[in-house]
Coordinates of C-alpha atoms and ligand atoms in Angstrom, one line a residue:
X1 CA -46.7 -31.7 90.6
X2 CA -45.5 -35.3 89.4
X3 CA -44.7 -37.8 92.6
X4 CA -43.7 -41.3 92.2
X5 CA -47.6 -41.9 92.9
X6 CA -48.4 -40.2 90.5
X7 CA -45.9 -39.8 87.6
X8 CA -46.7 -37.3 84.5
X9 CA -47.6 -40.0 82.0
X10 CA -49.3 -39.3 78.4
X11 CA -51.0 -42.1 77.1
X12 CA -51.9 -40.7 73.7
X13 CA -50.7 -38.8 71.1
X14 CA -49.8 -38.7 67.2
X15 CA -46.7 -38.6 64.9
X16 CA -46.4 -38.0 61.2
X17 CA -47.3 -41.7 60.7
X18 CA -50.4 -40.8 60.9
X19 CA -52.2 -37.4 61.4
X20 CA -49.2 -36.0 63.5
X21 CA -47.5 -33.4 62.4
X22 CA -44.1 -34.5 64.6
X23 CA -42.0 -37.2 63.9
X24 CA -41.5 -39.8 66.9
X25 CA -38.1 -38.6 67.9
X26 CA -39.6 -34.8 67.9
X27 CA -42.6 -36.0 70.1
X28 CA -40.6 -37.8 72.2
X29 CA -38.1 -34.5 73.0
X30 CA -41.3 -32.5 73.4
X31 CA -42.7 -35.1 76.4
X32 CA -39.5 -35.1 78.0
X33 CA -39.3 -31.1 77.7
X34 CA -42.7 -31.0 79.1
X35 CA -41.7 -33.0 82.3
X36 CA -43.4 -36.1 80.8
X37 CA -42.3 -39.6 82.7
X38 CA -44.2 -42.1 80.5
X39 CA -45.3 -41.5 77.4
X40 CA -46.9 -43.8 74.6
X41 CA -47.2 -42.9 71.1
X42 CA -50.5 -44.0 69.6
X43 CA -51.0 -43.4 66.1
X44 CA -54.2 -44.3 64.0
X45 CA -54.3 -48.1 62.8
X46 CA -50.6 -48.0 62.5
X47 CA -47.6 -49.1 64.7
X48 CA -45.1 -48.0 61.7
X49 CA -43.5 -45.3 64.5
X50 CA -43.5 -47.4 67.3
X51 CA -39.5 -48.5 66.9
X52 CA -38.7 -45.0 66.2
X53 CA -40.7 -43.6 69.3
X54 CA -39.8 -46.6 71.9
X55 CA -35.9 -45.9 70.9
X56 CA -36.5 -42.3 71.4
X57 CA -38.1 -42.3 74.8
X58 CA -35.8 -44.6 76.2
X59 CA -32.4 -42.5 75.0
X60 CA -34.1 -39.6 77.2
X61 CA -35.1 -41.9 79.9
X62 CA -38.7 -42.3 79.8
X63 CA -40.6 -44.4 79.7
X64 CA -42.3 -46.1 77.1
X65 CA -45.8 -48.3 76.4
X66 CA -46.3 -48.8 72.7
X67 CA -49.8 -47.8 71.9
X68 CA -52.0 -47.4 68.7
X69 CA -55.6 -45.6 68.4
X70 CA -57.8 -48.5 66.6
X71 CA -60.6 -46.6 64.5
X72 CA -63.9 -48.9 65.1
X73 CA -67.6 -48.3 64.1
X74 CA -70.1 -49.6 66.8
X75 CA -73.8 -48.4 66.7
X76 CA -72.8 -47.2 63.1
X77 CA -70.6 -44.4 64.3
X78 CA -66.9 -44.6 65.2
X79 CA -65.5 -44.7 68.5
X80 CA -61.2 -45.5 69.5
X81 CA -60.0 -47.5 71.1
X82 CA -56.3 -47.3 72.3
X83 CA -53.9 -50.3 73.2
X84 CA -51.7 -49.9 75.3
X85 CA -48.4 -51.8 76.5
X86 CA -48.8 -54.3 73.2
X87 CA -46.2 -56.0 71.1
X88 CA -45.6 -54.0 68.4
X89 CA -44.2 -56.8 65.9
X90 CA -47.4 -59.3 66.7
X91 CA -49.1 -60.1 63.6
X92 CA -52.3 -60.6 64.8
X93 CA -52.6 -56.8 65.3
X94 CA -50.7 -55.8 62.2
X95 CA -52.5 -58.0 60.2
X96 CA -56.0 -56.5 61.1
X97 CA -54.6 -53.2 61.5
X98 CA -53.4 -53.4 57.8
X99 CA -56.8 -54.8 56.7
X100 CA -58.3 -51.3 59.1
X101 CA -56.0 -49.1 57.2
X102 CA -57.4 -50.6 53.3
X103 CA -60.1 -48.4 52.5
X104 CA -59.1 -45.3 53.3
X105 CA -57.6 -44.5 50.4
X106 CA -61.2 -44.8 48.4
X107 CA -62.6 -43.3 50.9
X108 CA -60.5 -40.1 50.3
X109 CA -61.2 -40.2 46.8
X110 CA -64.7 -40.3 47.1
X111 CA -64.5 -37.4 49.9
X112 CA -62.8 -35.1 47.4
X113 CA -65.4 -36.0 44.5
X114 CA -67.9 -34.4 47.2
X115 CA -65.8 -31.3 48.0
X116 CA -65.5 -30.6 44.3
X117 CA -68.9 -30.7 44.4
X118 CA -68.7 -28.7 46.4
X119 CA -66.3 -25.8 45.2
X120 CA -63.1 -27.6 46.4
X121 CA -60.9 -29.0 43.9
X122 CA -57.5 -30.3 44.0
X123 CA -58.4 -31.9 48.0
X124 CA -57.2 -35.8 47.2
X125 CA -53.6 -34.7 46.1
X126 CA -53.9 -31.3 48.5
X127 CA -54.6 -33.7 51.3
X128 CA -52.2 -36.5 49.9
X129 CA -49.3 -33.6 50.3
X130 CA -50.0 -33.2 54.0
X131 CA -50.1 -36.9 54.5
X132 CA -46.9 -38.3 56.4
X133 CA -48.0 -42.0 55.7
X134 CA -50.2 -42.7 52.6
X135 CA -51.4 -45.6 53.8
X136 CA -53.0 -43.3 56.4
X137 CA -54.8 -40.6 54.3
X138 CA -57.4 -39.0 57.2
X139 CA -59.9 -36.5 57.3
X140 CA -57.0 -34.9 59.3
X141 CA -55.1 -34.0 56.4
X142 CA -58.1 -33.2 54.6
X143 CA -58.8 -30.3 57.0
X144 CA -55.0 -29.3 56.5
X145 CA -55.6 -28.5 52.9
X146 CA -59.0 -26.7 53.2
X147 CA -57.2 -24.1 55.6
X148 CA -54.6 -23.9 53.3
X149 CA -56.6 -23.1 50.6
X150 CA -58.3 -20.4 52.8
X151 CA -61.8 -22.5 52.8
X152 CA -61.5 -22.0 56.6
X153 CA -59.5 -20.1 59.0
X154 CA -58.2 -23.2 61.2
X155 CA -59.0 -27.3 61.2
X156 CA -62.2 -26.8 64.2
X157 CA -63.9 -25.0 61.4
X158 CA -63.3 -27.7 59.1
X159 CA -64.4 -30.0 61.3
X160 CA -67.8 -27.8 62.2
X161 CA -68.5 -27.5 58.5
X162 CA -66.7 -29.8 56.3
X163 CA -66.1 -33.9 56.9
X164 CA -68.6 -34.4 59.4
X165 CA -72.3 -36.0 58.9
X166 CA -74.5 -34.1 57.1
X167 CA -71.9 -32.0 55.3
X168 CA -69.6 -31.8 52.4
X169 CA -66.6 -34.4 52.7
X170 CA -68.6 -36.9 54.9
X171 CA -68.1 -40.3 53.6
X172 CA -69.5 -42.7 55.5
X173 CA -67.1 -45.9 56.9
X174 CA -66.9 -49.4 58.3
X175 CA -64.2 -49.3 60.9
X176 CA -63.0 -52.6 62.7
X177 CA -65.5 -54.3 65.0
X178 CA -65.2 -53.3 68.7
X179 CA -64.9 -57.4 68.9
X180 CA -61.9 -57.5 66.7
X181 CA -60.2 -54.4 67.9
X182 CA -60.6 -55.2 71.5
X183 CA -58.8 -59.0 70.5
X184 CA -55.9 -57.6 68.6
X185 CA -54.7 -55.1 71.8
X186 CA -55.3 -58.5 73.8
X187 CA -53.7 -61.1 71.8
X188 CA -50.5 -58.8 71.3
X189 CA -50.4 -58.6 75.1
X190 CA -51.8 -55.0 75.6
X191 CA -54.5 -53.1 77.7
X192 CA -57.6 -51.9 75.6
X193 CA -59.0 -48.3 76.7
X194 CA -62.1 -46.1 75.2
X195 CA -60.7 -43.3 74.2
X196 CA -62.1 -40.1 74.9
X197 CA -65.7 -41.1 75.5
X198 CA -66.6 -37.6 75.8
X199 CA -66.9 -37.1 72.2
X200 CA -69.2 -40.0 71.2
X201 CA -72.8 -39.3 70.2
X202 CA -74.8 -41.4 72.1
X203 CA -77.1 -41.2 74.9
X204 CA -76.1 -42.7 78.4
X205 CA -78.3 -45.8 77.7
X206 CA -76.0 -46.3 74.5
X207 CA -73.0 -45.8 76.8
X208 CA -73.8 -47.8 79.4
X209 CA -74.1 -50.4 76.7
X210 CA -70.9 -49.2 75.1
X211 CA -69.2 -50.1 78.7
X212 CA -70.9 -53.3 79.5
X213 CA -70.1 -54.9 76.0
X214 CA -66.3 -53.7 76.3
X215 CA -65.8 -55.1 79.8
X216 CA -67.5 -58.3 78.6
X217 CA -65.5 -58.6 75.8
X218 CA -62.5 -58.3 77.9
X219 CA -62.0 -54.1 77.3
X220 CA -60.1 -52.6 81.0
X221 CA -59.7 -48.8 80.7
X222 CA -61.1 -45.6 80.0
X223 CA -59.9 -42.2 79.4
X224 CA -60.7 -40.0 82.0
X225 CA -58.4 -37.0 81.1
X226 CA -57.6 -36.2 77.8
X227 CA -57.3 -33.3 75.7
X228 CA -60.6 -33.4 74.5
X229 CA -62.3 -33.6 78.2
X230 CA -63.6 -30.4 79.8
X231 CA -63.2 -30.4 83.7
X232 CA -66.7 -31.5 84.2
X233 CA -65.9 -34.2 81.9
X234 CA -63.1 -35.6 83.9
X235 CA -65.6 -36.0 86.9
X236 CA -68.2 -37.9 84.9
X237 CA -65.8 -40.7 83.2
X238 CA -64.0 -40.6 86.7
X239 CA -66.8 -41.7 88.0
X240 CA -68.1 -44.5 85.4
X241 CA -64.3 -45.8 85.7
X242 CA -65.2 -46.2 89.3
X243 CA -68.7 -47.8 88.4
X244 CA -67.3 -50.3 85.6
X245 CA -64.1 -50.9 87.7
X246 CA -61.9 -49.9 84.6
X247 CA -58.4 -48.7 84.7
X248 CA -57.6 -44.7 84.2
X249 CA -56.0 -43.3 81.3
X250 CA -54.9 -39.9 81.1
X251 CA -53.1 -38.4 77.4
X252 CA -53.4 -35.5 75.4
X253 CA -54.5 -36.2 72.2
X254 CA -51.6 -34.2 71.1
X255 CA -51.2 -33.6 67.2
X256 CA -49.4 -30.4 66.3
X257 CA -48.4 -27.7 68.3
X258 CA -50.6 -24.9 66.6
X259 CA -53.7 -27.3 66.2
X260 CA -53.9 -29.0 69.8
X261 CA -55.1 -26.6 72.4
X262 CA -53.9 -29.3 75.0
X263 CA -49.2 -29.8 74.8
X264 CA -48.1 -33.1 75.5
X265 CA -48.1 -33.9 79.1
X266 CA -49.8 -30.4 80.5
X267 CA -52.8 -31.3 81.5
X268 CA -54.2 -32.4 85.1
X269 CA -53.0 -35.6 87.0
X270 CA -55.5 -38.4 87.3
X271 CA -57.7 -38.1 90.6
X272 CA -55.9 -39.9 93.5
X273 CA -58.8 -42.7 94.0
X274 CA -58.8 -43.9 90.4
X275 CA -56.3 -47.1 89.4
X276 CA -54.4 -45.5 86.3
X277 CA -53.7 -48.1 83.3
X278 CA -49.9 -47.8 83.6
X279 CA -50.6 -49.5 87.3
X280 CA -50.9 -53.5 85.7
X281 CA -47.8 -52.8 83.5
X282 CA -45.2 -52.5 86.9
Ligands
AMP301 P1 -60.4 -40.1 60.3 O1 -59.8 -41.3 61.0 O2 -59.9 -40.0 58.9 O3 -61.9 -40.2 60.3 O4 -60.0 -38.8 61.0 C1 -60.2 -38.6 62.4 C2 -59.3 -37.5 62.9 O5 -59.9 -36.3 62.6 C3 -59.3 -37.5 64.4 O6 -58.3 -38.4 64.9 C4 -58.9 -36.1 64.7 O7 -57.5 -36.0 64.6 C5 -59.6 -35.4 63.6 N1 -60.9 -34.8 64.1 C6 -62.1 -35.4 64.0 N2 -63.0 -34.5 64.5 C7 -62.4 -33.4 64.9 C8 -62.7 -32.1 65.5 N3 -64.0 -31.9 65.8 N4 -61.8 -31.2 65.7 C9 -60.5 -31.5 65.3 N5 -60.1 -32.6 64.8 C10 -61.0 -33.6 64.6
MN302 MN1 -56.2 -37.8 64.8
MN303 MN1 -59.5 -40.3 68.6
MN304 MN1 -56.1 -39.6 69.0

C-alpha cells in the first residue's frame, strides 16, 4: 500500500507520559513493526516523551515530527488540538502547557469524591496507580481503575456511563483557550490540526464556526482519518479540508493495544486529492 506519495505516516498517538500505556521506545518498535514511515508521538499537554520518542524513531529509521494533543475548551466543551513538527524545548509551549496540566490533579480529586458518592471508593489513588505521569492524572486512568474494580467490563463502558456529562465522575473543566493553544504550536514553529472533529458535540453551524475561527487564528489542518472516524466520516472532514483549504492529518489515536480498536499505523491512507500535513514539513 505505502508509495513515496503516499507514505504510511501516523500523526497521533499516546505513551505512558500521558494516558498511554507504552513507553516511547515501545510505540516507536510498534510503528515500525506495523510498516509505519513517519510517526509523531502526541501526548496530552505534555512533551515529557518527545526526546525518548524522537531518539527512538530515528534509531529505526523513521521518521519523526514531535507532536502534543493540547486539551482546549471552546463553546464550553473540549475539543484537541494537535501540533505538529514543533520545538519541543520552546518555552512558550511548555510554559502554557505546564499551566494546562495544573488543575488536573483537583480535578481528580473532586471526580473521585463523586464516584464515592457514588459507590466507588479508593478511585484517586486506584487511578493515581495507573497513571505513568502524575502530572497527567486523566479520566483515562480513571476508567482503568473502574474496570479493574469490575465496575465495568472494558473503558467504552466507562466512558458511556461514568466521567462523561450528566454522570458520576464528570467534573467539569477550563482547558486552554483555542487562541492560546493555536499560538503555542505556532510560536514553537509547528502545524496546528483539529483533532478528530468527529467526536465534537456541536451542530454544523458551531463547526463551521469552529473552522473559520481556527483558520483565522492561524490553525492549518484537520484530521481526516483517525481512529476515531468511521468511513463515512473520512468523506465528510475530507471534504471540509477541501472547503477550508486545511492540510490532512491522518493517526490512530493509538493508546494500548487491548483498548484501541484502531493499531498504530493500520488504518486507510489519506484520499489522493487532499494535501496531507507532513507535505509543508519537506
Ligand atoms: P481527560 O483529558 O482527562 O478529559 O481524558 C480524555 C481522554 O479520555 C481521551 O484522550 C481519551 O483517551 C479518553 N476518552 C474520552 N472519551 C472516551 C471514549 N468515549 N472512549 C474511550 N476513551 C475516551
Ligand atoms: Mn487519551
Ligand atoms: Mn483527543
Ligand atoms: Mn489522542
Amino acid at each position: 500500500m505505502s508509495s513515496l506519495s503516499s507514505p504510511n505516516a501516523d500523526l497521533h498517538c499516546h505513551s505512558v507520559v500521558s494516558d498511554g500505556t507504552l513507553t516511547p521506545e515501545a510505540l516507536a518498535e510498534r510503528a515500525k513493526a506495523n510498516g509505519v514511515h513517519l510517526w509523531a508521538l502526541t501526548d496530552h499537554d505534555e512533551l515529557g516523551g518527545q526526546k525518548r520518542a524522537k531518539d527512538a524513531a530515528h534509531a529505526l529509521k523513521m521518521d519523526y515530527l514531535s507532536g502534543v494533543e493540547i486539551s482546549v475548551t471552546w463553546m464550553n466543551q473540549t475539543i484537541h488540538i494537535v501540533g505538529l513538527g514543533i520545538d519541543a524545548d520552546h518555552q512558550g509551549i511548555i510554559e502554557g502547557l505546564r499551566r494546562t496540566r495544573e488543575g488536573r490533579g483537583n480535578r481528580a480529586q473532586l471526580m473521585a469524591d463523586q464516584l464515592l458518592k457514588a459507590g466507588i471508593p479508593g478511585a484517586y489513588e486506584g487511578a493515581l496507580h495507573f497513571a505513568g505521569n502524575h502530572q497527567l492524572i486523566s479520566r483515562t486512568h480513571f476508567a482503568r481503575y473502574l474496570v479493574e474494580q469490575g465496575v465495568c467490563k472494558d473503558t467504552e463502558h466507562v466512558f458511556k456511563n461514568y466521567l462523561v456529562e450528566g454522570k458520576p465522575g464528570f467534573v467539569p473543566h477550563q482547558w486552554a483557550s483555542l487562541e492560546d493553544a493555536v499560538a503555542w504550536i505556532k510560536a514553537a514553529g509547528g502545524v496546528a490540526v483539529i483533532a478528530h472533529p468527529g467526536r465534537y458535540p456541536f451542530n454544523s453551524m458551531q463547526m463551521d464556526e469552529l473552522y473559520k475561527q481556527f483558520k483565522d487564528i492561524g490553525g492549518l489542518g484537520i484530521e481526516v482519518i483517525t481512529g476515531s472516524h468511521s468511513p463515512d466520516q473520512y468523506q465528510t472532514y475530507g471534504k471540509v479540508a477541501l472547503q477550508y483549504g486545511f492540510l490532512a492529518s491522518r493517526g490512530s489515536d493509538f493508546h494500548d493495544p487491548n483498548e484501541s480498536h484502531i493499531d498504530l499505523g493500520v488504518l486507510p491512507h489519506l484520499p489522493d486529492h487532499l494535501t496531507p500535513v507532513w507535505s509543508v514539513f519537506h
